Amino acid sequence: MSPAITVVGYGPAAHRLVQRLHHHGHRGPVTVFGGEPQPAYNRAQLLSVLDGTLPSGALALGPLPPGTEVRTGSRITAVDPGRRLLRDGEGGVHPYEVLVLATGSRPVLPPLSGAGDRRLPDIRVPHTLPGAEPVDRGPVVVVGGGLRGTETAYALGRAGHEVTLVHPGARPMHRLLDDRAGTLVTALLGEAGVAVETGRRAVAVEPGKIVLDDGRLLAAGTLLLCTGSEPDTVLARAARLAVGRGIVVDDRLRTSDPHIHALGDCVEAPARHATLASAWDQADALARTLSGGDGRHEPAGQVVVRPRLPALAALGPLQALDDPGDDEQVVLSDPAGGRYGRLVLREGRVRAGVLVGLPRAVATVGRLHAEDRPAPPDRLALLLGNDEEYANSAELPDTAVVCQCNNVTKKDLHEACRQGARDLPAIAAATRATTGCGSCTALVRRICESAAAS
């Protein structure tokens, strides 16, 4: 008999888990507790709501299998592993047989003095749907120039807002990019109308402005705090589960309590950046395990980070770029053309790299790195996108993820074409491919053209 499963958290990872449980034959009761009032939505698309590209309703995920009990607006405040009980914020007590923690991440916020004044800018954290409502008060100041902050500033600048990005690092995304790439990204931000203040922190807010740590004032109608996030381990710590930076799990996503599993952004992850694709991989593996199969999960060894800026990618650890040692290096630098590529290869395979303004190289090198395949002998042709063996989309396997933002595979695109989607708008409506950063548009078009011709 299938066990009763209780899930705490109702984000994309939890939603995917419940869908895959049904797919793998689980027929026992499933109960989901979600702290937010609305059903699960695609958090990876929050930026598209913030900049006005998509309405908030477009982010809603599909219905769950029949018989699933979903309790939105119900925040679990405590887990009692000894008695296998959950407690909610209203004082309710809920028994569980098998528990899955999918509590996601929580924002890390900077200390800002003066934050209680009602005349202050609209201060928001675009980490959830309420914080990502379209911006209607300018100018906009984005605090934090990591991955999310840089993406946010660029998108809002492109949407016509007056934007300033404030970042304590020496360059935007300084933990992902080397100096040359950071310089080109700063130029991209400038072309989008974004002013960049690096080496600076916001320390206070005043009516209509923020105060930088050098005493200068920046006009601000909206202040967006994109200062990072961390795994939400509050429940796990209180329940005395093993916790490092995130909840510690084994290869079957079990915690230190055999009746409790965890997945998604709340778990201890070896990768530098959690992705929706990795969360879905975990959900599928855990669904197999909880349905009586062998759902051993093997984390992806190679991670490709593709920010929502044109033709930009970071591969592998930045330390490998800073100190390549005896590894082979391939560098293409064209500052006037806004192009830069640097790869570090070990035994012919891409160990790390950064690419700016090289769209075909982003696709092909990213695939080589993700699949740990050897690079072709002509390294320059690879960076320029002239190596047809690697650039041809027809060589992609069906399982290849074409749209990283929405986890759309080549097989998904072919299926959408088979069901009548013949152009990019129809493909986007059917799969959501191209509706995120848009960097996959050219590849999606080629795949669809190939499918239509076959």
GROMACS .gro file of C-alpha atoms in nm:
model
  454
    1MET     CA    1   0.000   0.000   0.000
    2SER     CA    2   0.128   0.347  -0.086
    3PRO     CA    3   0.223   0.553   0.221
    4ALA     CA    4   0.046   0.875   0.314
    5ILE     CA    5   0.275   1.163   0.216
    6THR     CA    6   0.271   1.512   0.365
    7VAL     CA    7   0.460   1.793   0.190
    8VAL     CA    8   0.551   2.118   0.365
    9GLY     CA    9   0.604   2.389   0.104
   10TYR     CA   10   0.420   2.449  -0.220
   11GLY     CA   11   0.672   2.579  -0.469
   12PRO     CA   12   0.777   2.431  -0.805
   13ALA     CA   13   0.973   2.145  -0.643
   14ALA     CA   14   0.676   2.034  -0.432
   15HIS     CA   15   0.437   2.072  -0.725
   16ARG     CA   16   0.661   1.859  -0.945
   17LEU     CA   17   0.698   1.596  -0.672
   18VAL     CA   18   0.321   1.548  -0.638
   19GLN     CA   19   0.280   1.522  -1.015
   20ARG     CA   20   0.557   1.263  -1.041
   21LEU     CA   21   0.423   1.063  -0.747
   22HIS     CA   22   0.104   1.008  -0.944
   23HIS     CA   23   0.304   0.934  -1.260
   24HIS     CA   24   0.504   0.663  -1.082
   25GLY     CA   25   0.193   0.492  -0.945
   26HIS     CA   26   0.162   0.629  -0.593
   27ARG     CA   27  -0.207   0.616  -0.497
   28GLY     CA   28  -0.191   0.692  -0.126
   29PRO     CA   29  -0.314   1.021   0.021
   30VAL     CA   30  -0.101   1.331  -0.041
   31THR     CA   31  -0.139   1.651   0.159
   32VAL     CA   32   0.044   1.974   0.075
   33PHE     CA   33   0.081   2.272   0.311
   34GLY     CA   34   0.165   2.603   0.143
   35GLY     CA   35   0.237   2.914   0.346
   36GLU     CA   36   0.145   3.155   0.065
   37PRO     CA   37  -0.223   3.224  -0.009
   38GLN     CA   38  -0.199   3.137  -0.378
   39PRO     CA   39  -0.135   2.798  -0.541
   40ALA     CA   40   0.210   2.703  -0.669
   41TYR     CA   41   0.364   2.928  -0.933
   42ASN     CA   42   0.682   2.937  -1.137
   43ARG     CA   43   0.923   3.135  -0.922
   44ALA     CA   44   1.180   3.136  -1.200
   45GLN     CA   45   0.950   3.373  -1.391
   46LEU     CA   46   0.904   3.636  -1.117
   47LEU     CA   47   1.122   3.882  -1.306
   48SER     CA   48   0.883   3.865  -1.601
   49VAL     CA   49   0.604   3.989  -1.373
   50LEU     CA   50   0.822   4.259  -1.218
   51ASP     CA   51   0.912   4.412  -1.554
   52GLY     CA   52   0.557   4.380  -1.690
   53THR     CA   53   0.635   4.112  -1.950
   54LEU     CA   54   0.386   3.863  -1.803
   55PRO     CA   55   0.076   3.898  -1.585
   56SER     CA   56   0.105   3.728  -1.247
   57GLY     CA   57  -0.160   3.473  -1.344
   58ALA     CA   58   0.064   3.341  -1.622
   59LEU     CA   59   0.300   3.195  -1.362
   60ALA     CA   60   0.044   2.954  -1.215
   61LEU     CA   61   0.146   2.590  -1.242
   62GLY     CA   62  -0.095   2.324  -1.364
   63PRO     CA   63  -0.348   2.136  -1.151
   64LEU     CA   64  -0.234   1.854  -0.926
   65PRO     CA   65  -0.363   1.497  -0.961
   66PRO     CA   66  -0.715   1.427  -0.831
   67GLY     CA   67  -0.733   1.350  -0.462
   68THR     CA   68  -0.441   1.572  -0.361
   69GLU     CA   69  -0.531   1.788  -0.061
   70VAL     CA   70  -0.373   2.133  -0.085
   71ARG     CA   71  -0.390   2.375   0.207
   72THR     CA   72  -0.273   2.716   0.091
   73GLY     CA   73  -0.222   2.993   0.344
   74SER     CA   74  -0.135   2.733   0.607
   75ARG     CA   75   0.211   2.789   0.750
   76ILE     CA   76   0.368   2.501   0.940
   77THR     CA   77   0.555   2.631   1.243
   78ALA     CA   78   0.696   2.315   1.403
   79VAL     CA   79   0.781   1.953   1.328
   80ASP     CA   80   0.776   1.692   1.606
   81PRO     CA   81   0.969   1.393   1.464
   82GLY     CA   82   0.924   1.183   1.781
   83ARG     CA   83   0.545   1.183   1.753
   84ARG     CA   84   0.536   1.252   1.379
   85LEU     CA   85   0.325   1.564   1.415
   86LEU     CA   86   0.314   1.903   1.246
   87ARG     CA   87   0.190   2.221   1.409
   88ASP     CA   88   0.052   2.515   1.211
   89GLY     CA   89   0.031   2.885   1.288
   90GLU     CA   90  -0.332   2.856   1.398
   91GLY     CA   91  -0.256   2.597   1.664
   92GLY     CA   92  -0.365   2.299   1.455
   93VAL     CA   93  -0.190   1.962   1.484
   94HIS     CA   94  -0.144   1.732   1.184
   95PRO     CA   95  -0.003   1.376   1.196
   96TYR     CA   96   0.218   1.250   0.917
   97GLU     CA   97   0.344   0.913   0.798
   98VAL     CA   98   0.610   1.027   0.552
   99LEU     CA   99   0.711   1.394   0.553
  100VAL     CA  100   0.878   1.590   0.273
  101LEU     CA  101   1.028   1.930   0.348
  102ALA     CA  102   1.020   2.158   0.042
  103THR     CA  103   1.057   2.487   0.226
  104GLY     CA  104   1.272   2.654  -0.039
  105SER     CA  105   1.494   2.951   0.037
  106ARG     CA  106   1.459   3.274   0.231
  107PRO     CA  107   1.603   3.615   0.144
  108VAL     CA  108   1.906   3.754   0.323
  109LEU     CA  109   1.835   4.121   0.389
  110PRO     CA  110   2.076   4.405   0.470
  111PRO     CA  111   2.030   4.628   0.776
  112LEU     CA  112   1.878   4.960   0.668
  113SER     CA  113   1.812   5.235   0.917
  114GLY     CA  114   1.496   5.444   0.894
  115ALA     CA  115   1.281   5.168   0.744
  116GLY     CA  116   0.967   5.250   0.947
  117ASP     CA  117   0.878   5.581   0.779
  118ARG     CA  118   0.568   5.560   0.556
  119ARG     CA  119   0.706   5.828   0.325
  120LEU     CA  120   0.991   5.602   0.230
  121PRO     CA  121   1.033   5.441  -0.111
  122ASP     CA  122   0.832   5.130  -0.192
  123ILE     CA  123   1.070   4.873  -0.037
  124ARG     CA  124   1.029   4.523  -0.175
  125VAL     CA  125   1.201   4.188  -0.190
  126PRO     CA  126   1.116   4.026  -0.528
  127HIS     CA  127   1.149   3.677  -0.382
  128THR     CA  128   0.778   3.591  -0.396
  129LEU     CA  129   0.483   3.696  -0.611
  130PRO     CA  130   0.366   3.980  -0.383
  131GLY     CA  131   0.715   4.130  -0.393
  132ALA     CA  132   0.734   4.102  -0.770
  133GLU     CA  133   0.428   4.306  -0.867
  134PRO     CA  134   0.507   4.546  -1.156
  135VAL     CA  135   0.706   4.854  -1.058
  136ASP     CA  136   0.497   5.173  -1.068
  137ARG     CA  137   0.711   5.417  -0.865
  138GLY     CA  138   1.043   5.545  -0.992
  139PRO     CA  139   1.331   5.593  -0.991
  140VAL     CA  140   1.424   5.233  -0.907
  141VAL     CA  141   1.726   5.137  -0.699
  142VAL     CA  142   1.827   4.770  -0.701
  143VAL     CA  143   2.047   4.676  -0.407
  144GLY     CA  144   2.265   4.373  -0.472
  145GLY     CA  145   2.444   4.304  -0.799
  146GLY     CA  146   2.464   3.928  -0.784
  147LEU     CA  147   2.288   3.711  -1.038
  148ARG     CA  148   1.929   3.811  -0.950
  149GLY     CA  149   2.004   4.177  -0.887
  150THR     CA  150   2.188   4.219  -1.217
  151GLU     CA  151   1.910   4.042  -1.407
  152THR     CA  152   1.650   4.260  -1.234
  153ALA     CA  153   1.829   4.588  -1.305
  154TYR     CA  154   1.882   4.496  -1.670
  155ALA     CA  155   1.520   4.389  -1.726
  156LEU     CA  156   1.378   4.703  -1.565
  157GLY     CA  157   1.619   4.922  -1.758
  158ARG     CA  158   1.513   4.758  -2.083
  159ALA     CA  159   1.150   4.816  -1.981
  160GLY     CA  160   1.213   5.191  -1.966
  161HIS     CA  161   1.259   5.248  -1.593
  162GLU     CA  162   1.525   5.477  -1.448
  163VAL     CA  163   1.742   5.227  -1.262
  164THR     CA  164   2.053   5.233  -1.045
  165LEU     CA  165   2.226   4.912  -0.939
  166VAL     CA  166   2.415   4.929  -0.608
  167HIS     CA  167   2.662   4.648  -0.546
  168PRO     CA  168   2.938   4.604  -0.286
  169GLY     CA  169   3.157   4.400  -0.522
  170ALA     CA  170   3.406   4.534  -0.771
  171ARG     CA  171   3.186   4.432  -1.063
  172PRO     CA  172   2.836   4.292  -1.119
  173MET     CA  173   2.812   3.917  -1.051
  174HIS     CA  174   3.166   3.920  -0.912
  175ARG     CA  175   3.130   3.564  -0.783
  176LEU     CA  176   3.055   3.436  -1.135
  177LEU     CA  177   3.252   3.656  -1.374
  178ASP     CA  178   3.613   3.757  -1.413
  179ASP     CA  179   3.722   4.120  -1.463
  180ARG     CA  180   3.685   4.135  -1.842
  181ALA     CA  181   3.344   3.974  -1.841
  182GLY     CA  182   3.233   4.204  -1.559
  183THR     CA  183   3.342   4.507  -1.760
  184LEU     CA  184   3.134   4.396  -2.060
  185VAL     CA  185   2.832   4.323  -1.839
  186THR     CA  186   2.861   4.672  -1.689
  187ALA     CA  187   2.856   4.807  -2.046
  188LEU     CA  188   2.545   4.598  -2.124
  189LEU     CA  189   2.374   4.745  -1.820
  190GLY     CA  190   2.470   5.093  -1.935
  191GLU     CA  191   2.321   5.028  -2.279
  192ALA     CA  192   1.997   4.934  -2.103
  193GLY     CA  193   2.000   5.266  -1.918
  194VAL     CA  194   2.119   5.128  -1.583
  195ALA     CA  195   2.361   5.332  -1.372
  196VAL     CA  196   2.602   5.105  -1.182
  197GLU     CA  197   2.745   5.188  -0.839
  198THR     CA  198   3.001   4.920  -0.751
  199GLY     CA  199   3.196   4.904  -0.427
  200ARG     CA  200   2.904   5.066  -0.246
  201ARG     CA  201   2.639   4.960   0.005
  202ALA     CA  202   2.300   5.105   0.092
  203VAL     CA  203   2.296   5.186   0.464
  204ALA     CA  204   1.979   5.388   0.520
  205VAL     CA  205   1.654   5.501   0.361
  206GLU     CA  206   1.496   5.845   0.372
  207PRO     CA  207   1.178   5.983   0.215
  208GLY     CA  208   1.229   5.956  -0.160
  209LYS     CA  209   1.591   5.842  -0.144
  210ILE     CA  210   1.846   5.597  -0.011
  211VAL     CA  211   2.180   5.670   0.156
  212LEU     CA  212   2.501   5.504   0.037
  213ASP     CA  213   2.789   5.419   0.268
  214ASP     CA  214   2.991   5.712   0.129
  215GLY     CA  215   2.715   5.954   0.232
  216ARG     CA  216   2.572   6.016  -0.114
  217LEU     CA  217   2.196   6.015  -0.172
  218LEU     CA  218   2.018   5.837  -0.458
  219ALA     CA  219   1.662   5.927  -0.556
  220ALA     CA  220   1.436   5.624  -0.516
  221GLY     CA  221   1.065   5.567  -0.558
  222THR     CA  222   1.112   5.189  -0.542
  223LEU     CA  223   1.386   5.001  -0.359
  224LEU     CA  224   1.434   4.637  -0.459
  225LEU     CA  225   1.643   4.423  -0.225
  226CYS     CA  226   1.817   4.151  -0.425
  227THR     CA  227   2.080   4.074  -0.164
  228GLY     CA  228   2.083   3.696  -0.188
  229SER     CA  229   1.906   3.402  -0.030
  230GLU     CA  230   1.983   3.099   0.181
  231PRO     CA  231   1.815   2.761   0.232
  232ASP     CA  232   1.516   2.785   0.464
  233THR     CA  233   1.617   2.542   0.738
  234VAL     CA  234   1.418   2.688   1.028
  235LEU     CA  235   1.184   2.390   1.065
  236ALA     CA  236   1.463   2.138   1.014
  237ARG     CA  237   1.689   2.297   1.276
  238ALA     CA  238   1.409   2.316   1.531
  239ALA     CA  239   1.334   1.947   1.465
  240ARG     CA  240   1.703   1.868   1.527
  241LEU     CA  241   1.764   1.731   1.180
  242ALA     CA  242   2.118   1.740   1.045
  243VAL     CA  243   2.171   2.082   0.885
  244GLY     CA  244   2.475   2.241   0.726
  245ARG     CA  245   2.419   2.537   0.499
  246GLY     CA  246   2.105   2.348   0.396
  247ILE     CA  247   1.924   2.036   0.513
  248VAL     CA  248   2.160   1.740   0.483
  249VAL     CA  249   2.019   1.456   0.271
  250ASP     CA  250   2.153   1.129   0.133
  251ASP     CA  251   2.132   1.002  -0.225
  252ARG     CA  252   1.764   0.913  -0.170
  253LEU     CA  253   1.693   1.262  -0.033
  254ARG     CA  254   1.642   1.126   0.319
  255THR     CA  255   1.728   1.350   0.612
  256SER     CA  256   1.882   1.228   0.935
  257ASP     CA  257   1.528   1.115   1.031
  258PRO     CA  258   1.427   0.816   0.812
  259HIS     CA  259   1.064   0.935   0.797
  260ILE     CA  260   1.155   1.281   0.666
  261HIS     CA  261   1.283   1.369   0.320
  262ALA     CA  262   1.376   1.708   0.173
  263LEU     CA  263   1.426   1.852  -0.174
  264GLY     CA  264   1.469   2.177  -0.362
  265ASP     CA  265   1.637   2.496  -0.248
  266CYS     CA  266   1.623   2.401   0.122
  267VAL     CA  267   1.872   2.112   0.090
  268GLU     CA  268   2.249   2.114   0.110
  269ALA     CA  269   2.358   2.142  -0.253
  270PRO     CA  270   2.704   2.089  -0.404
  271ALA     CA  271   2.631   2.327  -0.692
  272ARG     CA  272   2.694   2.699  -0.661
  273HIS     CA  273   2.351   2.786  -0.795
  274ALA     CA  274   2.038   2.583  -0.751
  275THR     CA  275   1.831   2.554  -1.068
  276LEU     CA  276   1.474   2.462  -1.145
  277ALA     CA  277   1.605   2.169  -1.349
  278SER     CA  278   1.796   2.030  -1.050
  279ALA     CA  279   1.489   2.065  -0.827
  280TRP     CA  280   1.280   1.877  -1.082
  281ASP     CA  281   1.543   1.603  -1.102
  282GLN     CA  282   1.523   1.566  -0.725
  283ALA     CA  283   1.143   1.559  -0.737
  284ASP     CA  284   1.142   1.280  -0.994
  285ALA     CA  285   1.398   1.076  -0.800
  286LEU     CA  286   1.211   1.116  -0.472
  287ALA     CA  287   0.879   1.030  -0.636
  288ARG     CA  288   1.029   0.703  -0.759
  289THR     CA  289   1.157   0.622  -0.410
  290LEU     CA  290   0.828   0.702  -0.236
  291SER     CA  291   0.640   0.497  -0.496
  292GLY     CA  292   0.843   0.187  -0.414
  293GLY     CA  293   1.115   0.217  -0.677
  294ASP     CA  294   1.486   0.296  -0.671
  295GLY     CA  295   1.503   0.674  -0.682
  296ARG     CA  296   1.869   0.724  -0.612
  297HIS     CA  297   1.952   1.087  -0.693
  298GLU     CA  298   2.287   1.184  -0.841
  299PRO     CA  299   2.344   1.562  -0.843
  300ALA     CA  300   2.447   1.708  -1.176
  301GLY     CA  301   2.824   1.729  -1.181
  302GLN     CA  302   2.840   2.030  -1.412
  303VAL     CA  303   2.635   2.345  -1.374
  304VAL     CA  304   2.590   2.610  -1.641
  305VAL     CA  305   2.460   2.947  -1.517
  306ARG     CA  306   2.289   3.149  -1.790
  307PRO     CA  307   2.184   3.490  -1.658
  308ARG     CA  308   1.900   3.672  -1.832
  309LEU     CA  309   2.132   3.899  -2.023
  310PRO     CA  310   2.216   3.857  -2.392
  311ALA     CA  311   2.453   3.570  -2.472
  312LEU     CA  312   2.606   3.536  -2.126
  313ALA     CA  313   2.710   3.219  -1.946
  314ALA     CA  314   2.931   3.114  -1.656
  315LEU     CA  315   3.056   2.758  -1.631
  316GLY     CA  316   3.230   2.586  -1.343
  317PRO     CA  317   3.398   2.746  -1.042
  318LEU     CA  318   3.540   3.098  -1.076
  319GLN     CA  319   3.845   2.980  -0.882
  320ALA     CA  320   3.943   2.775  -1.186
  321LEU     CA  321   3.955   3.096  -1.390
  322ASP     CA  322   4.145   3.287  -1.123
  323ASP     CA  323   4.402   3.010  -1.082
  324PRO     CA  324   4.401   2.775  -1.384
  325GLY     CA  325   4.739   2.625  -1.296
  326ASP     CA  326   4.866   2.405  -1.578
  327ASP     CA  327   4.525   2.367  -1.740
  328GLU     CA  328   4.480   2.473  -2.102
  329GLN     CA  329   4.330   2.819  -2.153
  330VAL     CA  330   4.146   2.950  -2.459
  331VAL     CA  331   4.074   3.323  -2.471
  332LEU     CA  332   3.891   3.535  -2.726
  333SER     CA  333   3.874   3.906  -2.638
  334ASP     CA  334   3.694   4.160  -2.859
  335PRO     CA  335   3.601   4.455  -2.634
  336ALA     CA  336   3.494   4.677  -2.925
  337GLY     CA  337   3.251   4.410  -3.041
  338GLY     CA  338   3.130   4.331  -2.689
  339ARG     CA  339   3.260   3.975  -2.715
  340TYR     CA  340   3.468   3.778  -2.471
  341GLY     CA  341   3.523   3.411  -2.415
  342ARG     CA  342   3.758   3.236  -2.178
  343LEU     CA  343   3.770   2.862  -2.125
  344VAL     CA  344   3.980   2.650  -1.895
  345LEU     CA  345   4.015   2.292  -2.020
  346ARG     CA  346   4.157   1.989  -1.844
  347GLU     CA  347   4.229   1.680  -2.052
  348GLY     CA  348   4.030   1.833  -2.337
  349ARG     CA  349   3.714   1.896  -2.135
  350VAL     CA  350   3.574   2.231  -2.025
  351ARG     CA  351   3.646   2.273  -1.655
  352ALA     CA  352   3.536   2.637  -1.627
  353GLY     CA  353   3.461   2.934  -1.847
  354VAL     CA  354   3.285   3.261  -1.902
  355LEU     CA  355   3.121   3.377  -2.226
  356VAL     CA  356   2.984   3.720  -2.318
  357GLY     CA  357   2.837   3.822  -2.654
  358LEU     CA  358   2.896   3.480  -2.811
  359PRO     CA  359   2.546   3.331  -2.845
  360ARG     CA  360   2.635   3.018  -3.038
  361ALA     CA  361   2.926   2.946  -2.808
  362VAL     CA  362   2.694   2.980  -2.507
  363ALA     CA  363   2.477   2.702  -2.648
  364THR     CA  364   2.751   2.469  -2.768
  365VAL     CA  365   3.011   2.518  -2.495
  366GLY     CA  366   2.739   2.502  -2.231
  367ARG     CA  367   2.629   2.166  -2.366
  368LEU     CA  368   2.985   2.031  -2.377
  369HIS     CA  369   3.038   2.135  -2.016
  370ALA     CA  370   2.705   2.004  -1.889
  371GLU     CA  371   2.759   1.666  -2.057
  372ASP     CA  372   3.134   1.654  -1.979
  373ARG     CA  373   3.216   1.590  -2.344
  374PRO     CA  374   3.555   1.659  -2.508
  375ALA     CA  375   3.595   1.988  -2.691
  376PRO     CA  376   3.672   1.979  -3.066
  377PRO     CA  377   4.033   2.038  -3.174
  378ASP     CA  378   3.956   2.379  -3.327
  379ARG     CA  379   3.899   2.577  -3.006
  380LEU     CA  380   3.856   2.912  -3.182
  381ALA     CA  381   3.586   2.770  -3.409
  382LEU     CA  382   3.406   2.651  -3.099
  383LEU     CA  383   3.408   2.997  -2.940
  384LEU     CA  384   3.301   3.163  -3.265
  385GLY     CA  385   3.024   2.908  -3.320
  386ASN     CA  386   3.168   2.787  -3.650
  387ASP     CA  387   3.208   2.422  -3.553
  388GLU     CA  388   2.902   2.275  -3.717
  389GLU     CA  389   2.935   1.938  -3.547
  390TYR     CA  390   2.866   2.106  -3.214
  391ALA     CA  391   2.652   2.400  -3.325
  392ASN     CA  392   2.393   2.199  -3.516
  393SER     CA  393   2.080   2.173  -3.303
  394ALA     CA  394   1.987   1.848  -3.474
  395GLU     CA  395   2.268   1.681  -3.277
  396LEU     CA  396   2.101   1.760  -2.946
  397PRO     CA  397   1.958   1.456  -2.767
  398ASP     CA  398   1.584   1.458  -2.693
  399THR     CA  399   1.658   1.505  -2.322
  400ALA     CA  400   1.867   1.819  -2.375
  401VAL     CA  401   1.724   2.122  -2.192
  402VAL     CA  402   1.685   2.394  -2.454
  403CYS     CA  403   1.510   2.657  -2.241
  404GLN     CA  404   1.691   2.668  -1.907
  405CYS     CA  405   1.446   2.916  -1.752
  406ASN     CA  406   1.147   2.685  -1.795
  407ASN     CA  407   1.319   2.345  -1.817
  408VAL     CA  408   1.190   2.279  -2.170
  409THR     CA  409   1.364   1.993  -2.349
  410LYS     CA  410   1.405   1.927  -2.718
  411LYS     CA  411   1.150   1.647  -2.684
  412ASP     CA  412   0.899   1.894  -2.534
  413LEU     CA  413   0.942   2.123  -2.834
  414HIS     CA  414   0.896   1.838  -3.081
  415GLU     CA  415   0.580   1.729  -2.899
  416ALA     CA  416   0.441   2.085  -2.911
  417CYS     CA  417   0.514   2.099  -3.285
  418ARG     CA  418   0.346   1.760  -3.334
  419GLN     CA  419   0.035   1.895  -3.162
  420GLY     CA  420   0.013   2.194  -3.395
  421ALA     CA  421   0.241   2.470  -3.259
  422ARG     CA  422   0.407   2.604  -3.574
  423ASP     CA  423   0.559   2.941  -3.479
  424LEU     CA  424   0.738   3.096  -3.182
  425PRO     CA  425   0.427   3.248  -3.019
  426ALA     CA  426   0.250   2.912  -3.036
  427ILE     CA  427   0.557   2.731  -2.902
  428ALA     CA  428   0.584   2.983  -2.617
  429ALA     CA  429   0.216   2.938  -2.530
  430ALA     CA  430   0.246   2.559  -2.530
  431THR     CA  431   0.578   2.519  -2.347
  432ARG     CA  432   0.680   2.866  -2.213
  433ALA     CA  433   1.010   2.830  -2.399
  434THR     CA  434   1.161   3.173  -2.485
  435THR     CA  435   0.943   3.353  -2.224
  436GLY     CA  436   1.225   3.383  -1.971
  437CYS     CA  437   1.556   3.543  -2.060
  438GLY     CA  438   1.499   3.482  -2.433
  439SER     CA  439   1.854   3.355  -2.492
  440CYS     CA  440   1.719   3.026  -2.629
  441THR     CA  441   1.506   3.190  -2.900
  442ALA     CA  442   1.735   3.120  -3.194
  443LEU     CA  443   1.788   2.756  -3.094
  444VAL     CA  444   1.414   2.703  -3.036
  445ARG     CA  445   1.343   2.845  -3.380
  446ARG     CA  446   1.597   2.611  -3.544
  447ILE     CA  447   1.460   2.306  -3.364
  448CYS     CA  448   1.104   2.393  -3.465
  449GLU     CA  449   1.207   2.451  -3.826
  450SER     CA  450   1.382   2.114  -3.826
  451ALA     CA  451   1.075   1.944  -3.675
  452ALA     CA  452   0.844   2.103  -3.932
  453ALA     CA  453   1.064   1.986  -4.218
  454SER     CA  454   1.084   1.627  -4.097
   0.00000   0.00000   0.00000
